[in-house]
PDB file of C-alpha atoms and ligand atoms in Angstrom:
ATOM      1  CA  MET Z  25      22.899 -29.635  -5.512  1.00 73.00           C
ATOM      2  CA  GLY Z  26      24.034 -27.341  -3.411  1.00 80.00           C
ATOM      3  CA  THR Z  27      23.339 -26.453   0.347  1.00 88.00           C
ATOM      4  CA  LEU Z  28      20.727 -23.970   1.394  1.00 95.00           C
ATOM      5  CA  GLU Z  29      22.143 -20.709   2.850  1.00 96.00           C
ATOM      6  CA  VAL Z  30      20.504 -17.375   4.603  1.00 96.00           C
ATOM      7  CA  VAL Z  31      21.833 -14.633   2.492  1.00 96.00           C
ATOM      8  CA  THR Z  32      21.693 -11.600   4.871  1.00 94.00           C
ATOM      9  CA  ASP Z  33      20.668 -11.263   8.893  1.00 93.00           C
ATOM     10  CA  GLN Z  34      17.546  -9.118   7.351  1.00 94.00           C
ATOM     11  CA  LYS Z  35      14.206 -10.755   8.116  1.00 97.00           C
ATOM     12  CA  SER Z  36      10.743  -9.380   6.029  1.00 98.00           C
ATOM     13  CA  VAL Z  37       7.496  -9.434   7.953  1.00 98.00           C
ATOM     14  CA  CYS Z  38       6.170 -10.832   4.156  1.00 98.00           C
ATOM     15  CA  GLY Z  39       9.206 -11.480   2.111  1.00 98.00           C
ATOM     16  CA  GLU Z  40       8.095 -11.858  -1.142  1.00 98.00           C
ATOM     17  CA  GLY Z  41       8.861 -11.308  -5.151  1.00 98.00           C
ATOM     18  CA  PRO Z  42      12.782 -12.115  -6.201  1.00 98.00           C
ATOM     19  CA  VAL Z  43      14.053 -10.463  -8.869  1.00 98.00           C
ATOM     20  CA  TRP Z  44      17.568 -11.364 -10.380  1.00 97.00           C
ATOM     21  CA  ASP Z  45      19.364  -7.868 -11.641  1.00 95.00           C
ATOM     22  CA  ARG Z  46      21.439  -9.402 -13.922  1.00 92.00           C
ATOM     23  CA  GLN Z  47      23.240  -5.499 -14.891  1.00 89.00           C
ATOM     24  CA  THR Z  48      24.360  -5.531 -11.800  1.00 89.00           C
ATOM     25  CA  ASN Z  49      24.395  -9.321 -10.510  1.00 92.00           C
ATOM     26  CA  SER Z  50      22.275  -8.762  -7.553  1.00 95.00           C
ATOM     27  CA  ILE Z  51      18.982  -9.592  -5.738  1.00 97.00           C
ATOM     28  CA  TYR Z  52      15.871  -7.365  -5.612  1.00 98.00           C
ATOM     29  CA  TRP Z  53      13.136  -8.886  -3.238  1.00 98.00           C
ATOM     30  CA  ILE Z  54      10.430  -6.714  -0.942  1.00 98.00           C
ATOM     31  CA  ASP Z  55       8.567  -7.098   1.715  1.00 98.00           C
ATOM     32  CA  ILE Z  56       4.822  -6.874   1.018  1.00 98.00           C
ATOM     33  CA  VAL Z  57       3.914  -5.764   4.587  1.00 97.00           C
ATOM     34  CA  THR Z  58       6.459  -2.778   5.779  1.00 98.00           C
ATOM     35  CA  GLY Z  59       6.722  -1.475   1.715  1.00 98.00           C
ATOM     36  CA  ASP Z  60      10.370  -2.508   1.687  1.00 98.00           C
ATOM     37  CA  ILE Z  61      12.442  -3.192  -1.369  1.00 98.00           C
ATOM     38  CA  HIS Z  62      15.822  -4.419  -1.170  1.00 98.00           C
ATOM     39  CA  ARG Z  63      18.931  -4.973  -2.956  1.00 97.00           C
ATOM     40  CA  TYR Z  64      21.416  -7.237  -1.745  1.00 96.00           C
ATOM     41  CA  GLN Z  65      24.682  -7.440  -3.706  1.00 92.00           C
ATOM     42  CA  GLY Z  66      27.251 -10.243  -2.900  1.00 78.00           C
ATOM     43  CA  GLY Z  67      30.351  -8.601  -1.324  1.00 71.00           C
ATOM     44  CA  ALA Z  68      31.177  -5.348   0.245  1.00 66.00           C
ATOM     45  CA  ARG Z  69      28.141  -3.304  -0.962  1.00 70.00           C
ATOM     46  CA  ASP Z  70      25.549  -5.599   1.083  1.00 88.00           C
ATOM     47  CA  LEU Z  71      22.091  -4.606   1.627  1.00 95.00           C
ATOM     48  CA  VAL Z  72      20.364  -1.305   0.433  1.00 95.00           C
ATOM     49  CA  THR Z  73      16.991  -0.681   1.047  1.00 97.00           C
ATOM     50  CA  LEU Z  74      14.117   1.796  -0.154  1.00 98.00           C
ATOM     51  CA  ASN Z  75      10.910   2.173   1.931  1.00 98.00           C
ATOM     52  CA  VAL Z  76       7.768   3.049  -0.517  1.00 97.00           C
ATOM     53  CA  GLY Z  77       5.654   3.652   3.075  1.00 96.00           C
ATOM     54  CA  GLN Z  78       2.666   1.530   1.421  1.00 96.00           C
ATOM     55  CA  LYS Z  79       2.155  -1.748   0.747  1.00 97.00           C
ATOM     56  CA  ILE Z  80       3.993  -3.276  -2.484  1.00 98.00           C
ATOM     57  CA  GLY Z  81       2.820  -6.293  -4.448  1.00 98.00           C
ATOM     58  CA  ALA Z  82       5.797  -6.563  -7.103  1.00 98.00           C
ATOM     59  CA  ILE Z  83       8.440  -4.977  -8.654  1.00 98.00           C
ATOM     60  CA  ALA Z  84      10.062  -5.461 -12.174  1.00 98.00           C
ATOM     61  CA  GLN Z  85      13.252  -4.249 -13.533  1.00 97.00           C
ATOM     62  CA  CYS Z  86      12.496  -2.092 -16.571  1.00 96.00           C
ATOM     63  CA  ARG Z  87      15.015  -1.609 -19.997  1.00 93.00           C
ATOM     64  CA  SER Z  88      15.993   2.220 -18.768  1.00 89.00           C
ATOM     65  CA  GLY Z  89      17.215   0.838 -15.172  1.00 90.00           C
ATOM     66  CA  HIS Z  90      14.214   2.140 -13.528  1.00 94.00           C
ATOM     67  CA  LEU Z  91      12.250  -0.285 -11.761  1.00 97.00           C
ATOM     68  CA  VAL Z  92       8.377  -0.929 -12.228  1.00 98.00           C
ATOM     69  CA  ALA Z  93       5.836  -1.069  -9.115  1.00 98.00           C
ATOM     70  CA  ALA Z  94       2.609  -1.805  -8.063  1.00 98.00           C
ATOM     71  CA  ILE Z  95       2.554  -0.504  -4.828  1.00 97.00           C
ATOM     72  CA  LYS Z  96      -1.006   0.029  -2.909  1.00 93.00           C
ATOM     73  CA  THR Z  97      -1.636   3.458  -4.565  1.00 91.00           C
ATOM     74  CA  GLY Z  98      -1.209   1.971  -8.031  1.00 96.00           C
ATOM     75  CA  LEU Z  99       1.601   1.307 -10.672  1.00 98.00           C
ATOM     76  CA  SER Z 100       4.673   3.541 -10.552  1.00 97.00           C
ATOM     77  CA  PHE Z 101       8.385   3.504 -12.256  1.00 97.00           C
ATOM     78  CA  ILE Z 102      11.038   3.750  -9.394  1.00 97.00           C
ATOM     79  CA  ASP Z 103      13.929   5.105  -9.643  1.00 95.00           C
ATOM     80  CA  PHE Z 104      15.691   3.057  -6.288  1.00 96.00           C
ATOM     81  CA  ASP Z 105      18.912   4.816  -6.076  1.00 93.00           C
ATOM     82  CA  ASN Z 106      17.564   8.353  -6.264  1.00 94.00           C
ATOM     83  CA  LYS Z 107      14.325   6.747  -3.737  1.00 96.00           C
ATOM     84  CA  SER Z 108      11.750   8.598  -5.827  1.00 96.00           C
ATOM     85  CA  HIS Z 109       8.498   7.193  -7.848  1.00 95.00           C
ATOM     86  CA  TRP Z 110       6.426   8.488 -10.783  1.00 95.00           C
ATOM     87  CA  PRO Z 111       2.985   7.429 -10.118  1.00 95.00           C
ATOM     88  CA  ILE Z 112       1.553   5.590 -13.624  1.00 95.00           C
ATOM     89  CA  ASN Z 113      -1.879   4.621 -13.519  1.00 95.00           C
ATOM     90  CA  ASP Z 114      -3.876   3.372 -10.270  1.00 97.00           C
ATOM     91  CA  PRO Z 115      -6.537   1.295 -12.414  1.00 97.00           C
ATOM     92  CA  GLU Z 116      -8.469   0.296  -8.567  1.00 97.00           C
ATOM     93  CA  ALA Z 117      -8.556   3.653  -7.264  1.00 96.00           C
ATOM     94  CA  ASP Z 118     -12.172   3.191  -7.205  1.00 96.00           C
ATOM     95  CA  ILE Z 119     -11.492  -0.412  -4.489  1.00 95.00           C
ATOM     96  CA  PRO Z 120      -9.716   0.961  -1.553  1.00 93.00           C
ATOM     97  CA  GLY Z 121      -9.900  -1.890   0.316  1.00 94.00           C
ATOM     98  CA  ASN Z 122      -7.699  -3.462  -2.655  1.00 96.00           C
ATOM     99  CA  ARG Z 123      -4.110  -3.711  -3.014  1.00 96.00           C
ATOM    100  CA  PHE Z 124      -1.778  -5.426  -5.393  1.00 97.00           C
ATOM    101  CA  ASN Z 125       0.024  -8.687  -4.955  1.00 97.00           C
ATOM    102  CA  ASP Z 126       1.772 -10.610  -7.099  1.00 98.00           C
ATOM    103  CA  GLY Z 127       3.652  -9.041 -10.726  1.00 98.00           C
ATOM    104  CA  LYS Z 128       6.112  -9.675 -13.123  1.00 98.00           C
ATOM    105  CA  CYS Z 129       7.053  -8.705 -16.949  1.00 98.00           C
ATOM    106  CA  ASP Z 130       5.776 -10.745 -20.151  1.00 98.00           C
ATOM    107  CA  PRO Z 131       8.545 -11.559 -22.851  1.00 98.00           C
ATOM    108  CA  SER Z 132       7.334  -8.925 -24.809  1.00 97.00           C
ATOM    109  CA  GLY Z 133       7.700  -6.404 -22.216  1.00 97.00           C
ATOM    110  CA  ARG Z 134       4.386  -5.612 -20.462  1.00 98.00           C
ATOM    111  CA  PHE Z 135       4.404  -5.931 -16.734  1.00 98.00           C
ATOM    112  CA  TRP Z 136       1.326  -7.962 -14.925  1.00 98.00           C
ATOM    113  CA  ALA Z 137       0.063  -7.752 -11.474  1.00 98.00           C
ATOM    114  CA  GLY Z 138      -2.764  -8.494  -9.689  1.00 98.00           C
ATOM    115  CA  THR Z 139      -5.251  -7.196  -7.198  1.00 97.00           C
ATOM    116  CA  MET Z 140      -7.125  -9.242  -3.984  1.00 97.00           C
ATOM    117  CA  ASP Z 141      -8.506  -7.655  -1.376  1.00 95.00           C
ATOM    118  CA  ASP Z 142      -6.807  -6.281   2.165  1.00 93.00           C
ATOM    119  CA  GLY Z 143      -8.848  -7.758   4.339  1.00 88.00           C
ATOM    120  CA  HIS Z 144      -9.428 -10.964   6.452  1.00 71.00           C
ATOM    121  CA  GLY Z 145     -12.136 -11.979   3.988  1.00 63.00           C
ATOM    122  CA  LEU Z 146     -10.976 -13.555   1.328  1.00 81.00           C
ATOM    123  CA  LYS Z 147     -13.293 -12.426  -1.225  1.00 90.00           C
ATOM    124  CA  ALA Z 148     -12.700 -12.384  -4.787  1.00 95.00           C
ATOM    125  CA  MET Z 149     -12.761  -9.347  -5.741  1.00 95.00           C
ATOM    126  CA  GLY Z 150      -9.276  -9.259  -7.436  1.00 97.00           C
ATOM    127  CA  SER Z 151      -8.044  -8.536 -11.151  1.00 98.00           C
ATOM    128  CA  LEU Z 152      -5.155  -9.341 -12.804  1.00 98.00           C
ATOM    129  CA  TYR Z 153      -4.044  -6.082 -14.718  1.00 98.00           C
ATOM    130  CA  THR Z 154      -1.942  -5.400 -17.245  1.00 98.00           C
ATOM    131  CA  LEU Z 155       0.593  -2.441 -17.802  1.00 97.00           C
ATOM    132  CA  GLU Z 156       1.393  -2.035 -21.273  1.00 96.00           C
ATOM    133  CA  ARG Z 157       4.399  -0.582 -23.097  1.00 93.00           C
ATOM    134  CA  ASP Z 158       2.707   2.572 -23.745  1.00 91.00           C
ATOM    135  CA  LEU Z 159       1.449   2.804 -19.823  1.00 93.00           C
ATOM    136  CA  MET Z 160      -1.625   1.997 -20.647  1.00 95.00           C
ATOM    137  CA  VAL Z 161      -3.350  -0.248 -18.364  1.00 97.00           C
ATOM    138  CA  LYS Z 162      -5.916  -3.327 -19.264  1.00 98.00           C
ATOM    139  CA  LYS Z 163      -7.631  -5.733 -17.445  1.00 98.00           C
ATOM    140  CA  LYS Z 164      -7.121  -9.246 -18.078  1.00 97.00           C
ATOM    141  CA  GLN Z 165      -8.900 -11.314 -15.467  1.00 97.00           C
ATOM    142  CA  THR Z 166     -11.514 -10.799 -12.906  1.00 97.00           C
ATOM    143  CA  GLY Z 167     -12.747 -12.862  -9.959  1.00 97.00           C
ATOM    144  CA  LEU Z 168      -9.292 -14.105  -8.366  1.00 97.00           C
ATOM    145  CA  THR Z 169      -9.007 -14.016  -4.557  1.00 96.00           C
ATOM    146  CA  ILE Z 170      -5.122 -14.429  -4.360  1.00 96.00           C
ATOM    147  CA  PRO Z 171      -3.110 -14.199  -7.457  1.00 97.00           C
ATOM    148  CA  ASN Z 172       0.107 -15.420  -7.716  1.00 97.00           C
ATOM    149  CA  GLY Z 173       2.753 -17.067  -9.725  1.00 96.00           C
ATOM    150  CA  LEU Z 174       3.214 -15.196 -12.690  1.00 98.00           C
ATOM    151  CA  VAL Z 175       5.415 -17.351 -15.601  1.00 98.00           C
ATOM    152  CA  TRP Z 176       5.711 -17.781 -19.325  1.00 98.00           C
ATOM    153  CA  ASP Z 177       7.679 -20.494 -21.220  1.00 98.00           C
ATOM    154  CA  ALA Z 178      10.090 -19.989 -22.525  1.00 97.00           C
ATOM    155  CA  ASP Z 179       8.975 -20.103 -26.237  1.00 98.00           C
ATOM    156  CA  LYS Z 180       6.306 -17.333 -25.193  1.00 98.00           C
ATOM    157  CA  LYS Z 181       3.074 -19.958 -26.123  1.00 98.00           C
ATOM    158  CA  THR Z 182       2.347 -20.453 -23.102  1.00 98.00           C
ATOM    159  CA  PHE Z 183       1.355 -18.200 -19.478  1.00 98.00           C
ATOM    160  CA  TYR Z 184       1.101 -19.875 -15.918  1.00 98.00           C
ATOM    161  CA  HIS Z 185      -1.023 -18.351 -13.370  1.00 98.00           C
ATOM    162  CA  ILE Z 186      -2.025 -19.651  -9.264  1.00 98.00           C
ATOM    163  CA  ASP Z 187      -4.675 -18.428  -7.515  1.00 97.00           C
ATOM    164  CA  THR Z 188      -3.585 -19.668  -4.063  1.00 97.00           C
ATOM    165  CA  PRO Z 189      -6.739 -20.505  -2.578  1.00 96.00           C
ATOM    166  CA  THR Z 190      -7.709 -22.776  -5.685  1.00 96.00           C
ATOM    167  CA  ARG Z 191      -4.528 -24.729  -4.530  1.00 97.00           C
ATOM    168  CA  LYS Z 192      -4.211 -24.850  -8.204  1.00 98.00           C
ATOM    169  CA  VAL Z 193      -1.951 -23.706 -10.873  1.00 98.00           C
ATOM    170  CA  MET Z 194      -3.606 -23.268 -14.446  1.00 98.00           C
ATOM    171  CA  ALA Z 195      -2.151 -22.325 -17.840  1.00 98.00           C
ATOM    172  CA  PHE Z 196      -3.218 -20.502 -20.315  1.00 98.00           C
ATOM    173  CA  ASP Z 197      -2.575 -19.833 -24.361  1.00 98.00           C
ATOM    174  CA  TYR Z 198      -0.357 -17.053 -24.492  1.00 98.00           C
ATOM    175  CA  ASP Z 199      -0.255 -14.609 -27.904  1.00 98.00           C
ATOM    176  CA  ASP Z 200       2.898 -12.608 -27.437  1.00 98.00           C
ATOM    177  CA  HIS Z 201       1.962 -10.495 -29.719  1.00 97.00           C
ATOM    178  CA  ASN Z 202      -0.797  -8.307 -28.537  1.00 97.00           C
ATOM    179  CA  GLY Z 203      -0.576 -10.173 -24.330  1.00 98.00           C
ATOM    180  CA  GLU Z 204      -4.077 -12.030 -24.958  1.00 98.00           C
ATOM    181  CA  ILE Z 205      -4.569 -14.959 -22.797  1.00 98.00           C
ATOM    182  CA  SER Z 206      -7.341 -17.774 -22.944  1.00 98.00           C
ATOM    183  CA  ASN Z 207      -7.958 -20.970 -23.243  1.00 98.00           C
ATOM    184  CA  PRO Z 208      -7.343 -21.552 -19.077  1.00 98.00           C
ATOM    185  CA  ARG Z 209      -6.713 -25.437 -18.500  1.00 98.00           C
ATOM    186  CA  GLU Z 210      -6.182 -26.492 -14.504  1.00 98.00           C
ATOM    187  CA  ILE Z 211      -2.489 -28.441 -14.743  1.00 98.00           C
ATOM    188  CA  ILE Z 212      -1.758 -28.607 -11.494  1.00 98.00           C
ATOM    189  CA  SER Z 213      -3.282 -29.677  -7.835  1.00 97.00           C
ATOM    190  CA  ILE Z 214      -1.277 -29.246  -4.679  1.00 97.00           C
ATOM    191  CA  PRO Z 215      -2.009 -31.911  -2.649  1.00 95.00           C
ATOM    192  CA  GLN Z 216      -3.384 -31.330   0.823  1.00 94.00           C
ATOM    193  CA  GLY Z 217      -1.196 -30.897   3.776  1.00 96.00           C
ATOM    194  CA  GLU Z 218       1.595 -29.220   1.517  1.00 97.00           C
ATOM    195  CA  GLY Z 219       0.961 -26.018   2.387  1.00 98.00           C
ATOM    196  CA  ALA Z 220      -0.715 -23.512  -0.123  1.00 98.00           C
ATOM    197  CA  PRO Z 221       0.636 -22.336  -3.845  1.00 98.00           C
ATOM    198  CA  ASP Z 222       2.388 -19.022  -3.617  1.00 98.00           C
ATOM    199  CA  GLY Z 223       5.452 -17.672  -5.740  1.00 98.00           C
ATOM    200  CA  MET Z 224       6.603 -19.729  -9.312  1.00 98.00           C
ATOM    201  CA  ALA Z 225       9.658 -19.871 -11.646  1.00 98.00           C
ATOM    202  CA  ILE Z 226      10.593 -21.623 -14.436  1.00 98.00           C
ATOM    203  CA  ASP Z 227      13.351 -23.478 -15.133  1.00 98.00           C
ATOM    204  CA  ASP Z 228      15.548 -24.088 -18.333  1.00 98.00           C
ATOM    205  CA  GLU Z 229      13.845 -27.514 -18.836  1.00 98.00           C
ATOM    206  CA  GLY Z 230      10.390 -25.795 -18.827  1.00 98.00           C
ATOM    207  CA  MET Z 231       9.939 -26.969 -15.562  1.00 98.00           C
ATOM    208  CA  LEU Z 232       7.610 -24.924 -12.401  1.00 98.00           C
ATOM    209  CA  TRP Z 233       8.831 -24.243  -9.367  1.00 98.00           C
ATOM    210  CA  ILE Z 234       6.487 -23.511  -6.669  1.00 98.00           C
ATOM    211  CA  ALA Z 235       6.609 -21.921  -3.152  1.00 98.00           C
ATOM    212  CA  HIS Z 236       4.534 -23.211  -0.866  1.00 98.00           C
ATOM    213  CA  TRP Z 237       2.799 -20.958   1.732  1.00 98.00           C
ATOM    214  CA  ASP Z 238       2.443 -23.165   4.514  1.00 98.00           C
ATOM    215  CA  GLY Z 239       4.007 -25.985   3.045  1.00 98.00           C
ATOM    216  CA  TRP Z 240       7.796 -25.127   4.367  1.00 98.00           C
ATOM    217  CA  LYS Z 241       9.079 -25.834   0.955  1.00 98.00           C
ATOM    218  CA  VAL Z 242       9.768 -25.189  -2.342  1.00 98.00           C
ATOM    219  CA  SER Z 243       9.121 -28.351  -5.267  1.00 98.00           C
ATOM    220  CA  ARG Z 244       9.301 -28.675  -8.493  1.00 98.00           C
ATOM    221  CA  TRP Z 245       6.548 -29.807 -11.262  1.00 98.00           C
ATOM    222  CA  CYS Z 246       6.541 -30.734 -15.182  1.00 98.00           C
ATOM    223  CA  PRO Z 247       3.715 -28.397 -16.437  1.00 98.00           C
ATOM    224  CA  ASP Z 248       2.631 -31.585 -18.992  1.00 97.00           C
ATOM    225  CA  THR Z 249       1.946 -34.229 -16.669  1.00 98.00           C
ATOM    226  CA  GLY Z 250       1.380 -32.444 -13.383  1.00 97.00           C
ATOM    227  CA  SER Z 251       3.833 -34.623 -11.487  1.00 97.00           C
ATOM    228  CA  GLN Z 252       5.961 -33.556  -8.875  1.00 97.00           C
ATOM    229  CA  LEU Z 253       9.687 -33.992  -9.984  1.00 98.00           C
ATOM    230  CA  ASP Z 254      11.644 -32.693  -6.653  1.00 96.00           C
ATOM    231  CA  GLY Z 255      11.214 -30.707  -3.367  1.00 96.00           C
ATOM    232  CA  ILE Z 256      13.335 -28.924  -1.472  1.00 96.00           C
ATOM    233  CA  SER Z 257      12.906 -28.355   2.360  1.00 97.00           C
ATOM    234  CA  LEU Z 258      13.088 -25.023   4.284  1.00 98.00           C
ATOM    235  CA  PRO Z 259      13.346 -24.775   7.842  1.00 98.00           C
ATOM    236  CA  VAL Z 260       9.872 -22.223   7.384  1.00 98.00           C
ATOM    237  CA  ALA Z 261       6.710 -22.795   6.733  1.00 98.00           C
ATOM    238  CA  ARG Z 262       5.847 -19.791   5.145  1.00 98.00           C
ATOM    239  CA  VAL Z 263       8.211 -20.109   1.818  1.00 98.00           C
ATOM    240  CA  THR Z 264       6.394 -17.183  -0.681  1.00 98.00           C
ATOM    241  CA  SER Z 265       8.172 -17.756  -3.792  1.00 98.00           C
ATOM    242  CA  CYS Z 266      11.255 -18.146  -6.108  1.00 98.00           C
ATOM    243  CA  THR Z 267      13.074 -17.216  -8.563  1.00 98.00           C
ATOM    244  CA  PHE Z 268      16.855 -18.100  -9.718  1.00 98.00           C
ATOM    245  CA  GLY Z 269      19.828 -15.625  -9.925  1.00 97.00           C
ATOM    246  CA  LYS Z 270      23.344 -15.590 -10.615  1.00 95.00           C
ATOM    247  CA  LYS Z 271      25.368 -15.113 -13.887  1.00 94.00           C
ATOM    248  CA  ASP Z 272      24.327 -18.342 -14.862  1.00 96.00           C
ATOM    249  CA  LEU Z 273      20.965 -18.600 -13.643  1.00 97.00           C
ATOM    250  CA  GLY Z 274      22.611 -21.559 -11.350  1.00 97.00           C
ATOM    251  CA  ASP Z 275      21.085 -20.317  -7.700  1.00 97.00           C
ATOM    252  CA  LEU Z 276      18.207 -20.483  -6.626  1.00 98.00           C
ATOM    253  CA  TYR Z 277      16.687 -17.582  -4.076  1.00 98.00           C
ATOM    254  CA  ILE Z 278      13.274 -18.285  -2.131  1.00 98.00           C
ATOM    255  CA  THR Z 279      11.332 -15.621   0.189  1.00 98.00           C
ATOM    256  CA  THR Z 280      10.021 -16.370   3.480  1.00 98.00           C
ATOM    257  CA  ALA Z 281       7.418 -15.049   5.625  1.00 98.00           C
ATOM    258  CA  LYS Z 282       6.962 -14.504   9.602  1.00 98.00           C
ATOM    259  CA  VAL Z 283       3.726 -12.730   9.698  1.00 97.00           C
ATOM    260  CA  GLY Z 284       0.962 -14.438  11.305  1.00 96.00           C
ATOM    261  CA  LEU Z 285       3.174 -16.805  13.039  1.00 97.00           C
ATOM    262  CA  SER Z 286       2.884 -17.161  16.969  1.00 97.00           C
ATOM    263  CA  ASP Z 287       5.656 -16.191  19.239  1.00 97.00           C
ATOM    264  CA  GLU Z 288       5.538 -20.347  19.982  1.00 97.00           C
ATOM    265  CA  GLU Z 289       6.055 -20.806  16.002  1.00 97.00           C
ATOM    266  CA  LEU Z 290       8.531 -18.433  16.058  1.00 97.00           C
ATOM    267  CA  LEU Z 291      10.813 -19.763  18.342  1.00 97.00           C
ATOM    268  CA  LYS Z 292      10.288 -22.872  15.975  1.00 97.00           C
ATOM    269  CA  GLN Z 293      11.334 -21.042  13.106  1.00 98.00           C
ATOM    270  CA  PRO Z 294      13.506 -18.122  14.057  1.00 98.00           C
ATOM    271  CA  LEU Z 295      14.952 -17.830  10.496  1.00 98.00           C
ATOM    272  CA  ALA Z 296      11.053 -17.164   9.301  1.00 98.00           C
ATOM    273  CA  GLY Z 297      11.162 -13.964   6.833  1.00 98.00           C
ATOM    274  CA  SER Z 298      14.605 -14.523   5.531  1.00 98.00           C
ATOM    275  CA  LEU Z 299      16.110 -14.681   2.136  1.00 98.00           C
ATOM    276  CA  PHE Z 300      17.546 -17.981   1.206  1.00 98.00           C
ATOM    277  CA  VAL Z 301      19.719 -19.265  -1.824  1.00 97.00           C
ATOM    278  CA  ILE Z 302      20.681 -22.317  -3.097  1.00 97.00           C
ATOM    279  CA  LYS Z 303      24.133 -22.003  -4.525  1.00 95.00           C
ATOM    280  CA  ASP Z 304      24.689 -24.289  -7.536  1.00 95.00           C
ATOM    281  CA  SER Z 305      21.112 -25.666  -7.028  1.00 97.00           C
ATOM    282  CA  GLY Z 306      21.683 -27.916 -10.209  1.00 96.00           C
ATOM    283  CA  TYR Z 307      19.201 -26.362 -11.975  1.00 97.00           C
ATOM    284  CA  LYS Z 308      19.230 -23.213 -14.248  1.00 98.00           C
ATOM    285  CA  GLY Z 309      16.529 -20.751 -14.906  1.00 98.00           C
ATOM    286  CA  LEU Z 310      15.570 -18.244 -17.585  1.00 96.00           C
ATOM    287  CA  PRO Z 311      16.332 -14.427 -16.903  1.00 95.00           C
ATOM    288  CA  ALA Z 312      13.265 -12.329 -15.411  1.00 96.00           C
ATOM    289  CA  ASN Z 313      11.556 -10.432 -18.400  1.00 97.00           C
ATOM    290  CA  THR Z 314      11.926  -6.693 -18.489  1.00 97.00           C
ATOM    291  CA  PHE Z 315       9.562  -3.558 -18.708  1.00 97.00           C
ATOM    292  CA  ASP Z 316       9.993  -2.081 -22.387  1.00 95.00           C
ATOM    293  CA  ASN Z 317       9.903   1.539 -21.262  1.00 87.00           C
ATOM    294  CA  ARG Z 318      11.560   2.594 -24.577  1.00 81.00           C
ATOM    295  CA  GLY Z 319       7.783   4.224 -25.411  1.00 75.00           C
ATOM    296  CA  ALA Z 320       7.834   6.265 -22.366  1.00 75.00           C
ATOM    297  CA  ALA Z 321      10.773   8.510 -22.598  1.00 76.00           C
ATOM    298  CA  MET Z 322      12.028   8.383 -19.380  1.00 78.00           C
ATOM    299  CA  GLU Z 323      14.123  11.469 -19.607  1.00 76.00           C
ATOM    300  CA  LEU Z 324      10.792  13.753 -20.732  1.00 80.00           C
ATOM    301  CA  LEU Z 325       8.877  12.319 -16.778  1.00 86.00           C
ATOM    302  CA  THR Z 326       8.167  15.204 -15.056  1.00 88.00           C
ATOM    303  CA  GLY Z 327       7.307  15.397 -11.208  1.00 87.00           C
ATOM    304  CA  TRP Z 328       8.619  12.291  -9.494  1.00 92.00           C
ATOM    305  CA  ARG Z 329       7.863  12.497  -5.842  1.00 93.00           C
ATOM    306  CA  SER Z 330      10.313  11.283  -3.131  1.00 93.00           C
ATOM    307  CA  PHE Z 331       9.807   8.418  -0.645  1.00 89.00           C
TER     308      PHE Z 331
HETATM  309 CA1   CA Q 417       2.635 -14.173  -3.451  1.00 80.43          CA
END
């Protein structure tokens, strides 16, 4: 296994949502708290940042080359290079205390994103939504507290999801044709003392990679047996998410946070908030799914708003 490196000097308050862009060989990630979307391309092109001016939960790539994003005010298309956005839908315009959290695309090109209470009470106010390819929004689940870690298996038969305070990974039967999920069952339970499960990725052997919030690590699990197969320690406590990158998807990118750490804790973990990478991890990921917005006639959308 390769060694753990810091990708750039940039440190997020709450780094999250890493997405590998196979078109440009760059890594995107976000800062939930500051509303930054970062894109890093190795070499001279380095780091580019777009601030969306509000909290952001997740981004995914569209087949058109745009991004689709779940931001505080709803779901939006984002033109990263032109620094503009096109609001699509805000399914929770009537719940101002909520914000979007983790999100990803399914194998058929729908964008899934969960919401949560943005206060400190950890109320089970969240829901899980899909943005369909025709831009309609459907509600998939309710009563969630901190929805995280969305992953689909390579067979397009199973959907994996985490509600962080439960410390469990749930599996659902997934119908790729209509996006329906059913038959929820608990497959993994994170032991006490290992933090709480946050973001998640899947490798080409179907094994799940889980980021441990306050657990100082990412870990690899077998979804069939519920057993932990591997673990990689990090020098920071708040490990938020991970994804595979590089042309062969052999590098493992890991986002982290410094939000909520005391000055004393920050002295002990000065790299908190960094984006890390394990080059040539010895494992290979599945490519990130993209949003199928071919039905949205992007060239006909008017009223793009500048950030
Ligand atoms: Ca998260």
